[in-house]
mmCIF file of N, CA and C in Angstrom:
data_model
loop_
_atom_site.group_PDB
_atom_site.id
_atom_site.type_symbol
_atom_site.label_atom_id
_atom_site.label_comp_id
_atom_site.label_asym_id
_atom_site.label_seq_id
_atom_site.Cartn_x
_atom_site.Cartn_y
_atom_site.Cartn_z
ATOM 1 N N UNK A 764 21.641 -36.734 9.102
ATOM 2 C CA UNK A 764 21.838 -38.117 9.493
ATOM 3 C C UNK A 764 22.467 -38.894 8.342
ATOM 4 N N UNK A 765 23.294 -39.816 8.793
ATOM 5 C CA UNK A 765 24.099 -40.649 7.666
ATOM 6 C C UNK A 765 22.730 -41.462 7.209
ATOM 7 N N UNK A 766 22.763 -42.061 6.241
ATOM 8 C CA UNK A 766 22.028 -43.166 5.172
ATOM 9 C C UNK A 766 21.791 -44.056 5.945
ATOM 10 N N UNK A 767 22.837 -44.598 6.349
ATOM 11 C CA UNK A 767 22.394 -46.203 7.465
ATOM 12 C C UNK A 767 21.751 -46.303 8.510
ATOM 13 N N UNK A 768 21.732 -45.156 9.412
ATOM 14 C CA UNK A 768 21.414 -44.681 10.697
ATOM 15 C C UNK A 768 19.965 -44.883 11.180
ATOM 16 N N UNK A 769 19.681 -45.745 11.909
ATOM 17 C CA UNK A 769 18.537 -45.670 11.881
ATOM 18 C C UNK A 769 17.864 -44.767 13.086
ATOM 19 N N UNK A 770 18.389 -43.579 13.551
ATOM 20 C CA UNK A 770 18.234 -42.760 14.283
ATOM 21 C C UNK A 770 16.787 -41.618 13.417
ATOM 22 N N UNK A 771 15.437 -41.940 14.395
ATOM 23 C CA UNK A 771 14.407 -41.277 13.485
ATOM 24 C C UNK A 771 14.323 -40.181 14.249
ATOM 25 N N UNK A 772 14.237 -39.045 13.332
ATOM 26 C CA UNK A 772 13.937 -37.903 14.132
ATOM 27 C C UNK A 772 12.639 -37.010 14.417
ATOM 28 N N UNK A 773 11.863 -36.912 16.151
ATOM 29 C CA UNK A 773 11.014 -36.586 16.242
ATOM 30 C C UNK A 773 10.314 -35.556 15.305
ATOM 31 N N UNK A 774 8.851 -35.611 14.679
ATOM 32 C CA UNK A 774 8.396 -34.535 14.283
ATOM 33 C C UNK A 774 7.482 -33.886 14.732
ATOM 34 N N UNK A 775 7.234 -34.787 16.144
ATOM 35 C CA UNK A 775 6.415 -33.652 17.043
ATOM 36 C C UNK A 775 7.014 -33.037 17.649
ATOM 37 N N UNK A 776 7.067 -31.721 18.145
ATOM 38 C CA UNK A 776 7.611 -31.198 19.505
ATOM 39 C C UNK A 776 6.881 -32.016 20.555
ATOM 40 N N UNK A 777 7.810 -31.389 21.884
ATOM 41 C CA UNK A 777 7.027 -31.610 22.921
ATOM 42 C C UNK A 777 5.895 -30.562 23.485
ATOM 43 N N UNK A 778 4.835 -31.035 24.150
ATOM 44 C CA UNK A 778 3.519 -30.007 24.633
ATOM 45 C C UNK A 778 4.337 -28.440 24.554
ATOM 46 N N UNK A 779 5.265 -28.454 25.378
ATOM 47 C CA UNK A 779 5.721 -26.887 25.757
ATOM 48 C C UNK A 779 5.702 -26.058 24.799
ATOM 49 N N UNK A 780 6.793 -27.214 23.792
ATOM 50 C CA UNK A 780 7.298 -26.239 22.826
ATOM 51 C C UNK A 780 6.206 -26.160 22.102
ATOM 52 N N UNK A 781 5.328 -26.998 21.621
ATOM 53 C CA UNK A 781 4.375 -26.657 20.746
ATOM 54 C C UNK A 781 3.469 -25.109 21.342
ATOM 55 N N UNK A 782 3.100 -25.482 22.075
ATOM 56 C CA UNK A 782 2.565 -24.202 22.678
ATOM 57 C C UNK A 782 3.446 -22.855 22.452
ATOM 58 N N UNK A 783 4.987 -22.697 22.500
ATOM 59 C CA UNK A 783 5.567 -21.903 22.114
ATOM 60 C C UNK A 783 5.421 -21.937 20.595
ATOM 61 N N UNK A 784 5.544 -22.696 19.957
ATOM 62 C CA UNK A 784 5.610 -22.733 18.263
ATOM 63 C C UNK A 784 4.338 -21.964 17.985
ATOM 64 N N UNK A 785 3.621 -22.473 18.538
ATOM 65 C CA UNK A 785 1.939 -21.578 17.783
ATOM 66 C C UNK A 785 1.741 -20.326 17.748
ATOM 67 N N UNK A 786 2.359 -19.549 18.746
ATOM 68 C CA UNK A 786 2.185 -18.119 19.181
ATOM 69 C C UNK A 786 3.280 -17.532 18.146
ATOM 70 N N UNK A 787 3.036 -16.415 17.977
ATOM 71 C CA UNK A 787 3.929 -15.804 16.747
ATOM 72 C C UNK A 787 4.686 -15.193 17.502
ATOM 73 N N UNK A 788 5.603 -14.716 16.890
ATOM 74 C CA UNK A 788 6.604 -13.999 17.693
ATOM 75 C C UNK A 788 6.723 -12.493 17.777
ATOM 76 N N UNK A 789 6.412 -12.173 16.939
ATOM 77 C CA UNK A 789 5.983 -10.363 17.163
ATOM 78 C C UNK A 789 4.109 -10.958 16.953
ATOM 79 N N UNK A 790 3.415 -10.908 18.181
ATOM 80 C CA UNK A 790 1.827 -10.592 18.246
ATOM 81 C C UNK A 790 1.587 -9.097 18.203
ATOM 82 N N UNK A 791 0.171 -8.619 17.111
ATOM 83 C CA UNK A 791 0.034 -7.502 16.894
ATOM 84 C C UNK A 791 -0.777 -7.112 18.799
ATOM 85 N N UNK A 792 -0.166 -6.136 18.945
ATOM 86 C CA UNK A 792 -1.118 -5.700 20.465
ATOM 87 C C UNK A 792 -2.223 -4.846 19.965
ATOM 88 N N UNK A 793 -3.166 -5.057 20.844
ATOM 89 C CA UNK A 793 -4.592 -4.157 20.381
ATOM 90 C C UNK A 793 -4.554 -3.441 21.713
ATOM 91 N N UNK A 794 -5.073 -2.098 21.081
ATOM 92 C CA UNK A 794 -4.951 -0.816 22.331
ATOM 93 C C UNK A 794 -6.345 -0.905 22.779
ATOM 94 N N UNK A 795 -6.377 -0.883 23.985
ATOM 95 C CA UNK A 795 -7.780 -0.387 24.282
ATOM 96 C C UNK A 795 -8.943 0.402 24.113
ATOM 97 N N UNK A 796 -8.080 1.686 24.159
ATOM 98 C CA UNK A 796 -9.151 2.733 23.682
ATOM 99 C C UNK A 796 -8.491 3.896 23.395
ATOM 100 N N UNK A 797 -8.117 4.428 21.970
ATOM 101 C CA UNK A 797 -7.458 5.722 21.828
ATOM 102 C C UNK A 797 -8.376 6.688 21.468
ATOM 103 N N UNK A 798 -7.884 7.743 21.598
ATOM 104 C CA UNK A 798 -8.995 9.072 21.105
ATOM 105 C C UNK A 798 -8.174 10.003 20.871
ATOM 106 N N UNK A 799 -8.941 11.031 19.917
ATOM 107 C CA UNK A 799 -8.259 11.629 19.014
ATOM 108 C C UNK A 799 -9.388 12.893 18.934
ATOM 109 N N UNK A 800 -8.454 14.551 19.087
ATOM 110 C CA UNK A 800 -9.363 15.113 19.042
ATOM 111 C C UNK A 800 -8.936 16.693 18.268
ATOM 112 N N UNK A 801 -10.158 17.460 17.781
ATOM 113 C CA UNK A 801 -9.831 18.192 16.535
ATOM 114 C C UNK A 801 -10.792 19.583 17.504
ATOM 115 N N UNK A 802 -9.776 20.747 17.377
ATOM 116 C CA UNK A 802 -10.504 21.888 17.792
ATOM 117 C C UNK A 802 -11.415 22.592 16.582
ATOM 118 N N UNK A 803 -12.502 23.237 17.045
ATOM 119 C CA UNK A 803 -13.600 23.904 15.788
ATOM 120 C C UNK A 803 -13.406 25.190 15.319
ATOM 121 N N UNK A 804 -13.369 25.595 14.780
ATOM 122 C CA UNK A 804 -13.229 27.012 14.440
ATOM 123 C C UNK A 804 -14.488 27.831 15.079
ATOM 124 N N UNK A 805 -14.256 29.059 15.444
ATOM 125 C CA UNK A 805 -15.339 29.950 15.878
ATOM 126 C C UNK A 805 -16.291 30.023 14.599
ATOM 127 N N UNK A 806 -15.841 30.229 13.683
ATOM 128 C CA UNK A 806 -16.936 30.948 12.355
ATOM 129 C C UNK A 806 -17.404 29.671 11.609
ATOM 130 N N UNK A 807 -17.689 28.171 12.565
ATOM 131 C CA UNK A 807 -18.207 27.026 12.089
ATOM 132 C C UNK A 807 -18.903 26.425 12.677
ATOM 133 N N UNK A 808 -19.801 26.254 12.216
ATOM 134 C CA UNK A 808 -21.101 24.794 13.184
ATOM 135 C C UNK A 808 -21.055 23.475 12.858
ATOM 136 N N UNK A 809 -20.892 22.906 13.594
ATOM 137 C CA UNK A 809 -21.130 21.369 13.636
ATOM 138 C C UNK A 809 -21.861 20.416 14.002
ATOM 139 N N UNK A 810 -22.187 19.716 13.297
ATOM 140 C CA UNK A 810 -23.456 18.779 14.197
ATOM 141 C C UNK A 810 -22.844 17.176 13.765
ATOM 142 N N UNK A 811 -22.959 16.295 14.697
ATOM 143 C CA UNK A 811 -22.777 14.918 14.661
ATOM 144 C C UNK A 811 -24.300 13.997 15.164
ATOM 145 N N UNK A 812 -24.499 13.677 14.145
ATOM 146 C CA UNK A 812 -25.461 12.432 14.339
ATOM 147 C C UNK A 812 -25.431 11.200 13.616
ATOM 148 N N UNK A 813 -25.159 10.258 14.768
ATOM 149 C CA UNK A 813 -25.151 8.537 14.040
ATOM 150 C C UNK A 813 -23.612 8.992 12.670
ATOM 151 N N UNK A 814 -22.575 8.918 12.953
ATOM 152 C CA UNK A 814 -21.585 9.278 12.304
ATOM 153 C C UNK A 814 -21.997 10.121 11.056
ATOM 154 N N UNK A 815 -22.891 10.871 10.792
ATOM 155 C CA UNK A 815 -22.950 11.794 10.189
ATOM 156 C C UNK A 815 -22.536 12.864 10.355
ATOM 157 N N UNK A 816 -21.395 13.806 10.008
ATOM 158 C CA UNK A 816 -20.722 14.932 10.297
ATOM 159 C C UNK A 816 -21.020 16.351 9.270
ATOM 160 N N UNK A 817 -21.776 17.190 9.519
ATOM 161 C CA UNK A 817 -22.492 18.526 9.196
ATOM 162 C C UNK A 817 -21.581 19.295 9.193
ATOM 163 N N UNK A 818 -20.784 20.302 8.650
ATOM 164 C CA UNK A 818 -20.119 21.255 8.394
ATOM 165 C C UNK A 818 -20.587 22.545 7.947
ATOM 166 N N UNK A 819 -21.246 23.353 8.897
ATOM 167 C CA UNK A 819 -21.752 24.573 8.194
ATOM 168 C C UNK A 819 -20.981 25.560 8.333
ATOM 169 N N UNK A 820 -20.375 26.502 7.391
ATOM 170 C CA UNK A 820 -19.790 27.738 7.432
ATOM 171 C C UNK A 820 -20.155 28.744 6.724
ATOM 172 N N UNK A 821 -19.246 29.953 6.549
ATOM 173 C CA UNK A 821 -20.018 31.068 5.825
ATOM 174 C C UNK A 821 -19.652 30.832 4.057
ATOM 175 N N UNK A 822 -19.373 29.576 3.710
ATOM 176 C CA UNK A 822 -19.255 29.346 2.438
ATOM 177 C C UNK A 822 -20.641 28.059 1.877
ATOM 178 N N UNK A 823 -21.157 27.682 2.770
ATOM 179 C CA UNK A 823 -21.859 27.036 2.919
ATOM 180 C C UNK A 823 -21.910 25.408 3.889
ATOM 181 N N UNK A 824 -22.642 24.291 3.377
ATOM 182 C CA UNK A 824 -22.654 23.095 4.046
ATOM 183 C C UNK A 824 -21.850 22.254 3.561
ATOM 184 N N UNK A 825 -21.213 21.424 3.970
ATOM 185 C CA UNK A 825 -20.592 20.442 3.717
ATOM 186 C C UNK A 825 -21.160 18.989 4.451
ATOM 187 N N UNK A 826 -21.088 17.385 3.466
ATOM 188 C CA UNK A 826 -21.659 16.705 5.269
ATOM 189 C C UNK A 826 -20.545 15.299 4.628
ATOM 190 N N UNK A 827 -20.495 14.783 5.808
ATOM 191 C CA UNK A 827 -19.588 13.264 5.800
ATOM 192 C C UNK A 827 -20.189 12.309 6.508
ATOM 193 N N UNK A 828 -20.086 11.458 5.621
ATOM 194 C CA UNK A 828 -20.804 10.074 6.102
ATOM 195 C C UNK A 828 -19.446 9.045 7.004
ATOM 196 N N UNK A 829 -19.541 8.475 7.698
ATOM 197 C CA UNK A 829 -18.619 7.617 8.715
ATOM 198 C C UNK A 829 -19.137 6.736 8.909
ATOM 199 N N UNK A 830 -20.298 6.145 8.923
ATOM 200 C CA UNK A 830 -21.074 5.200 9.183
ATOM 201 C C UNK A 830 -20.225 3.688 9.090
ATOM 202 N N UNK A 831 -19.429 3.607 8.002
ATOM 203 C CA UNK A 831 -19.093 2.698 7.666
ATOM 204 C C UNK A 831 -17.636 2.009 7.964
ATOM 205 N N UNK A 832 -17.444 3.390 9.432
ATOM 206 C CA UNK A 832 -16.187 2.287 10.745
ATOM 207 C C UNK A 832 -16.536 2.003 12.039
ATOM 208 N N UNK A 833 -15.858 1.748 12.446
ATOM 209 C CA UNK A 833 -15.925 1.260 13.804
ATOM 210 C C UNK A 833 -15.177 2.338 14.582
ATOM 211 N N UNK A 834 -16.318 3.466 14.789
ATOM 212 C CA UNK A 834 -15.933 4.746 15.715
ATOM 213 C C UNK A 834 -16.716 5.000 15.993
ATOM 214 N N UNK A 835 -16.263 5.778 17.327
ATOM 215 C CA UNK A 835 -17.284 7.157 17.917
ATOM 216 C C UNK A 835 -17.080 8.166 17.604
ATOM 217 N N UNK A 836 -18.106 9.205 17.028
ATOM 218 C CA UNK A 836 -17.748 10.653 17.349
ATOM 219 C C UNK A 836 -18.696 11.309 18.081
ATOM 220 N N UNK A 837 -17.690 12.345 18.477
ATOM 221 C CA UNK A 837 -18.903 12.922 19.397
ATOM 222 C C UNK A 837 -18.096 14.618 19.863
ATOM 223 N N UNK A 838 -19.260 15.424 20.196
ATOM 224 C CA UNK A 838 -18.671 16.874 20.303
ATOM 225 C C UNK A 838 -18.240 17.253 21.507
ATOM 226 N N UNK A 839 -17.250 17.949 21.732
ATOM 227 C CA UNK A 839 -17.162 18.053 23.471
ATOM 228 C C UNK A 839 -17.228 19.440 23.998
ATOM 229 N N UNK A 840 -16.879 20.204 24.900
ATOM 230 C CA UNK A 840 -16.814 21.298 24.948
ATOM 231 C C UNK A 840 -17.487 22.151 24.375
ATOM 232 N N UNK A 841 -19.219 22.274 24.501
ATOM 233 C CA UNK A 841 -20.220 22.565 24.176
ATOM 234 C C UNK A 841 -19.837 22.983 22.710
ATOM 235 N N UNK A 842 -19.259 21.925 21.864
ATOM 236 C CA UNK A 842 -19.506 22.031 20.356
ATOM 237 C C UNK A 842 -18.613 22.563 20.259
ATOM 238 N N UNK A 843 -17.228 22.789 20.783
ATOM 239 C CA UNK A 843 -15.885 23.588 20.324
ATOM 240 C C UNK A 843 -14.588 22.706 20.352
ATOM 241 N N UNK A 844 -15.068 21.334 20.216
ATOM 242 C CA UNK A 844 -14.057 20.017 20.059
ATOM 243 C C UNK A 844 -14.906 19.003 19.589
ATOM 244 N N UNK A 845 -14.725 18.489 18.324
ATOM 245 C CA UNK A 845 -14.605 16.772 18.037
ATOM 246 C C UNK A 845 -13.883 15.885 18.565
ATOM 247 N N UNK A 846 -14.558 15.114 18.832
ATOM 248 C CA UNK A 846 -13.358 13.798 19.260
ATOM 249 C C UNK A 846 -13.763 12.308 18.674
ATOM 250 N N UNK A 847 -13.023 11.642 18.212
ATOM 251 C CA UNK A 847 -12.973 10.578 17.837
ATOM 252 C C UNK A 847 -12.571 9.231 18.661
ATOM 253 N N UNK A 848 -13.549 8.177 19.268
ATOM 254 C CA UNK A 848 -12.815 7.497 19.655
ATOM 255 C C UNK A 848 -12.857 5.806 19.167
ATOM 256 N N UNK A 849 -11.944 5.078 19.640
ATOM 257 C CA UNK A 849 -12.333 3.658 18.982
ATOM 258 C C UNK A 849 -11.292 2.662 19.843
ATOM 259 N N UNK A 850 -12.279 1.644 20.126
ATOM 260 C CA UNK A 850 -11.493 0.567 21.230
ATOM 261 C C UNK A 850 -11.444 -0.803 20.376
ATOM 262 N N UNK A 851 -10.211 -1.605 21.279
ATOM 263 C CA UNK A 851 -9.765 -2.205 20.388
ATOM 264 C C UNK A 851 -9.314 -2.820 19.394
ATOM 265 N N UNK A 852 -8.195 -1.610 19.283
ATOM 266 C CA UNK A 852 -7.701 -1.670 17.544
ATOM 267 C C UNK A 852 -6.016 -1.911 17.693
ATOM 268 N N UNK A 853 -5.777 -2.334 16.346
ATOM 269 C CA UNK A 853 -4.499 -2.560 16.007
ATOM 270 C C UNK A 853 -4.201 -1.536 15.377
ATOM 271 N N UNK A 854 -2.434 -1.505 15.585
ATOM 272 C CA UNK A 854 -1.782 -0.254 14.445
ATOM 273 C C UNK A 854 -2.055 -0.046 13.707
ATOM 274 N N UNK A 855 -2.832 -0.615 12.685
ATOM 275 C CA UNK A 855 -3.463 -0.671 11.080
ATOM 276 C C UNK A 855 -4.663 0.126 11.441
ATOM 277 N N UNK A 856 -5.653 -0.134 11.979
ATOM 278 C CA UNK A 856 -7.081 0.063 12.875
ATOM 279 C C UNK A 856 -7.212 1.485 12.949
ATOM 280 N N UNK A 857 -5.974 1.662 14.108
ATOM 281 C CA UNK A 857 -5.593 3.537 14.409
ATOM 282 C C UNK A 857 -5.125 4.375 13.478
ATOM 283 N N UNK A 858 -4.456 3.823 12.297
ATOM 284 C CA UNK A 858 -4.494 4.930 11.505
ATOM 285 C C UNK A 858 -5.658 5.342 10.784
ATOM 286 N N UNK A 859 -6.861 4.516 10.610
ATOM 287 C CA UNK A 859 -7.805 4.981 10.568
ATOM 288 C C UNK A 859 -8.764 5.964 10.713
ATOM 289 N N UNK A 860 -8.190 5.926 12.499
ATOM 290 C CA UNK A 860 -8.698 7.077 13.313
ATOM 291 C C UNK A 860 -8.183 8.286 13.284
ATOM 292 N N UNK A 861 -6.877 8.483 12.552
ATOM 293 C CA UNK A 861 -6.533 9.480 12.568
ATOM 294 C C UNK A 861 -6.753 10.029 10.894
ATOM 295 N N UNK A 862 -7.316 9.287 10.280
ATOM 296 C CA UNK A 862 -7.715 9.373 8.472
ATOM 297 C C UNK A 862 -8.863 10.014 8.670
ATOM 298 N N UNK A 863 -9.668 9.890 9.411
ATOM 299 C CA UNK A 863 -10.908 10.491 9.849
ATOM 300 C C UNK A 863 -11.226 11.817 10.669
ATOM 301 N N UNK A 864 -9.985 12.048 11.456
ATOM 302 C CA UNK A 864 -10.225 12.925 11.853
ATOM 303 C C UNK A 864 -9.618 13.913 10.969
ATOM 304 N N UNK A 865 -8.247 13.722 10.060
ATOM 305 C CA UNK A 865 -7.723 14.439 8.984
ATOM 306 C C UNK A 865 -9.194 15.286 8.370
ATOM 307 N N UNK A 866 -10.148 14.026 7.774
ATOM 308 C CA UNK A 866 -11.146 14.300 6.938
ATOM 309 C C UNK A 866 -12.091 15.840 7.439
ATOM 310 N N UNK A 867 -12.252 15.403 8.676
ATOM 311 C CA UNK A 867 -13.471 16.101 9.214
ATOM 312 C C UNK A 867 -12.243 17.511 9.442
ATOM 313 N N UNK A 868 -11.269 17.717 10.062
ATOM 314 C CA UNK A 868 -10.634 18.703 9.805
ATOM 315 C C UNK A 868 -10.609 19.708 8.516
ATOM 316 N N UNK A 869 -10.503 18.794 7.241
ATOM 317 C CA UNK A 869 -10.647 19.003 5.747
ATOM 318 C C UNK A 869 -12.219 20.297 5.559
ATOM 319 N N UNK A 870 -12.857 19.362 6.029
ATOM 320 C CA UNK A 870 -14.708 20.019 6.012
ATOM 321 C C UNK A 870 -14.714 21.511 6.228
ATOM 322 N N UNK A 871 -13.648 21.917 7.422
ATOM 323 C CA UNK A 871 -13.578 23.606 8.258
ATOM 324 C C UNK A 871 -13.361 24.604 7.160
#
């Protein structure tokens, strides 16, 4: 605007747009429920309780604590699959889930 002009320019939007302004423009989406799952080896036992993960083999025990995410685990296929699951998470969230199941893979 020129100097003299006494043309003031709004600094509110209007309702609409404000409502458009607030919302971001890439929103992170949260997935519902992914799961993630790890086959057992024959020559290994496993036990899951309260995210505690038991690793027994013929080299001995191993154990992992999990307690401290926001997951499920649980055994499937009468103890010949782990699975990991966890609802509503973001992209950041899920790699998580797959850091964990890396881990417990690690244990075999």
């Amino acid at each position: 605007l020129a100097q003299g002009s006494s043309t003031k320019l709004n600094a509110t939007p209007p309702p609409l747009a404000a409502a458009l302004w607030s919302t971001p423009l890439f929103a992170k989406m949260r997935t519902l429920c992914q799961e993630e799952s790890i086959k057992v080896p024959k020559d290994v036992k496993i036990t899951i309780k309260s995210k505690m993960v038991e690793v027994t083999g013929k080299f001995g025990t191993l154990k992992r604590d999990f307690k401290h995410l926001p997951i499920e685990l649980y055994l499937a296929n009468n103890g010949k699959q782990v699975c990991a699951r966890m609802y509503f998470a973001k992209s950041k969230q899920l790699s998580m889930l797959r850091t964990v199941c890396s881990h417990i893979s690690n244990l075999f």
